[in-house]
Coordinates of C-alpha atoms in Angstrom, one line a residue:
M1 CA 65.7 102.4 66.8
K2 CA 65.2 100.8 70.2
D3 CA 68.3 98.7 69.7
T4 CA 70.4 101.7 68.7
F5 CA 69.2 103.6 71.8
L6 CA 70.0 100.8 74.1
A7 CA 73.4 100.1 72.5
S8 CA 74.4 103.8 72.7
G9 CA 73.3 104.0 76.4
L10 CA 75.2 100.9 77.3
A11 CA 78.3 102.1 75.3
I12 CA 78.2 105.4 77.3
F13 CA 77.9 103.4 80.6
F14 CA 80.8 101.2 79.5
A15 CA 82.9 104.3 78.7
L16 CA 82.1 105.8 82.1
I17 CA 83.2 102.6 83.7
L18 CA 86.5 102.6 81.9
L19 CA 87.2 106.3 82.6
S20 CA 86.3 106.1 86.3
N21 CA 88.0 102.7 86.8
W22 CA 84.9 101.5 88.7
R23 CA 85.0 97.8 89.7
F24 CA 81.4 96.7 90.3
N25 CA 82.4 95.6 93.9
S26 CA 78.9 94.7 95.0
T27 CA 77.9 93.1 91.8
L28 CA 81.1 91.0 91.6
H29 CA 80.7 90.1 95.2
M30 CA 77.2 88.8 94.6
L31 CA 78.2 86.9 91.4
S32 CA 81.3 85.4 93.1
M33 CA 79.1 83.8 95.8
F34 CA 77.8 81.5 93.0
G35 CA 81.3 80.7 91.9
R36 CA 83.3 82.0 89.0
P37 CA 82.0 79.4 86.4
A38 CA 78.3 80.2 87.3
A39 CA 79.0 83.9 87.2
S40 CA 80.6 83.5 83.7
I41 CA 77.6 81.5 82.5
F42 CA 75.2 84.1 83.8
I43 CA 77.0 87.0 82.2
L44 CA 77.4 85.3 78.8
G45 CA 73.8 84.0 79.0
C46 CA 72.6 87.6 79.4
V47 CA 74.5 88.5 76.2
A48 CA 73.0 85.5 74.4
V49 CA 69.5 86.6 75.4
L50 CA 70.1 90.0 73.9
F51 CA 71.1 88.4 70.6
Y52 CA 68.1 86.0 70.8
K53 CA 65.7 88.9 71.4
D54 CA 67.0 90.6 68.2
F55 CA 69.1 93.3 69.9
P56 CA 72.4 92.8 68.0
L57 CA 74.0 96.2 68.7
T58 CA 73.1 96.0 72.4
G59 CA 74.4 92.5 72.4
L60 CA 77.8 93.6 70.9
V61 CA 78.2 96.3 73.5
A62 CA 77.1 94.0 76.3
G63 CA 79.6 91.5 74.9
L64 CA 82.4 94.1 75.3
L65 CA 81.2 94.9 78.8
S66 CA 81.0 91.2 79.6
V67 CA 84.7 90.7 78.6
Y68 CA 85.6 93.4 81.0
L69 CA 83.5 91.9 83.8
L70 CA 84.8 88.4 83.1
K71 CA 88.4 89.6 83.2
T72 CA 87.7 91.2 86.5
V73 CA 85.8 88.2 87.9
W74 CA 88.6 85.7 86.9
T75 CA 91.6 87.8 87.8
T76 CA 91.2 90.5 90.5
W77 CA 88.2 89.6 92.6
P78 CA 89.0 85.9 93.4
R79 CA 92.3 86.9 94.9
S80 CA 91.1 89.8 96.9
D81 CA 91.7 89.9 100.6
E82 CA 88.1 91.1 101.2
K83 CA 86.6 88.0 99.7
R84 CA 89.0 85.7 101.4
L85 CA 88.3 87.3 104.8
H86 CA 84.6 87.2 104.2
Q87 CA 84.7 83.5 103.3
E88 CA 86.9 82.6 106.3
M89 CA 84.6 84.6 108.7
A90 CA 81.5 82.9 107.2
R91 CA 83.1 79.4 107.6
D92 CA 84.1 80.1 111.2
Q93 CA 80.7 81.5 112.1
A94 CA 78.9 78.6 110.5
R95 CA 81.1 76.1 112.5
W96 CA 80.4 77.9 115.8
N97 CA 76.7 78.3 115.0
T98 CA 76.3 74.7 114.3
I99 CA 78.0 73.4 117.5
D100 CA 76.2 76.1 119.6
T101 CA 72.9 75.1 118.2
Q102 CA 73.6 71.4 118.7
F103 CA 74.6 71.9 122.3
G104 CA 71.6 74.2 122.8
N105 CA 69.2 71.6 121.3
K106 CA 70.9 68.8 123.3
T107 CA 71.6 66.9 120.1
A108 CA 75.3 67.0 120.7
V109 CA 76.7 65.6 123.9
H110 CA 80.1 64.6 125.0
D111 CA 80.9 61.7 127.3
S112 CA 82.8 62.3 130.4
P113 CA 86.5 61.5 130.1
I114 CA 87.6 58.0 131.0
M115 CA 91.1 56.5 131.6
M116 CA 92.0 54.0 128.9
V117 CA 94.6 52.3 131.1
P118 CA 93.8 52.5 134.8
P119 CA 96.8 52.9 137.1
D120 CA 98.0 50.2 139.4
P121 CA 96.7 50.4 142.9
F122 CA 98.8 52.6 145.2
P123 CA 99.0 53.1 148.9
E124 CA 96.8 55.7 150.5
M125 CA 98.2 59.2 150.1
L126 CA 98.8 61.6 152.9
V127 CA 96.6 64.6 153.2
F128 CA 98.2 67.8 154.3
P129 CA 98.0 68.7 157.2
P130 CA 97.8 65.2 158.5
R131 CA 95.4 64.2 161.3
S132 CA 96.9 64.2 164.8
E133 CA 96.7 60.4 165.0
T134 CA 98.6 60.0 161.7
L135 CA 101.2 62.5 162.8
Q136 CA 101.6 60.8 166.2
E137 CA 101.9 57.4 164.4
M138 CA 104.6 58.7 162.0
C139 CA 106.7 60.8 164.4
G140 CA 106.2 58.8 167.5

């Protein structure tokens, strides 16, 4: 009786999902943070637990729902611009956070620049405007 009730409730939920074209955005986003293989193992593991706990009808309906979820996880969500943008922003933020933290903690320092090949000695350069003695010396 309990299995039939759970299976019918899950079937109604699945029918509503198909009719409304709802995509589980927040759930898929959370699952995709662990990666598509881990999300697949988790979803299929939940179905296996239902069969193990002696809920075969609920397991069958959850299996149908998991096929829909896995199709969505492996096709639409990995290519979404929202996920790509979120990952790029997180990667950039992590990079800047680490360098800012390192400079703040004084664990990252940079040496002052040095010339690898020093130039040949050169005559003293004139400074503008020249001193009156230098101008008198040059112009006579």
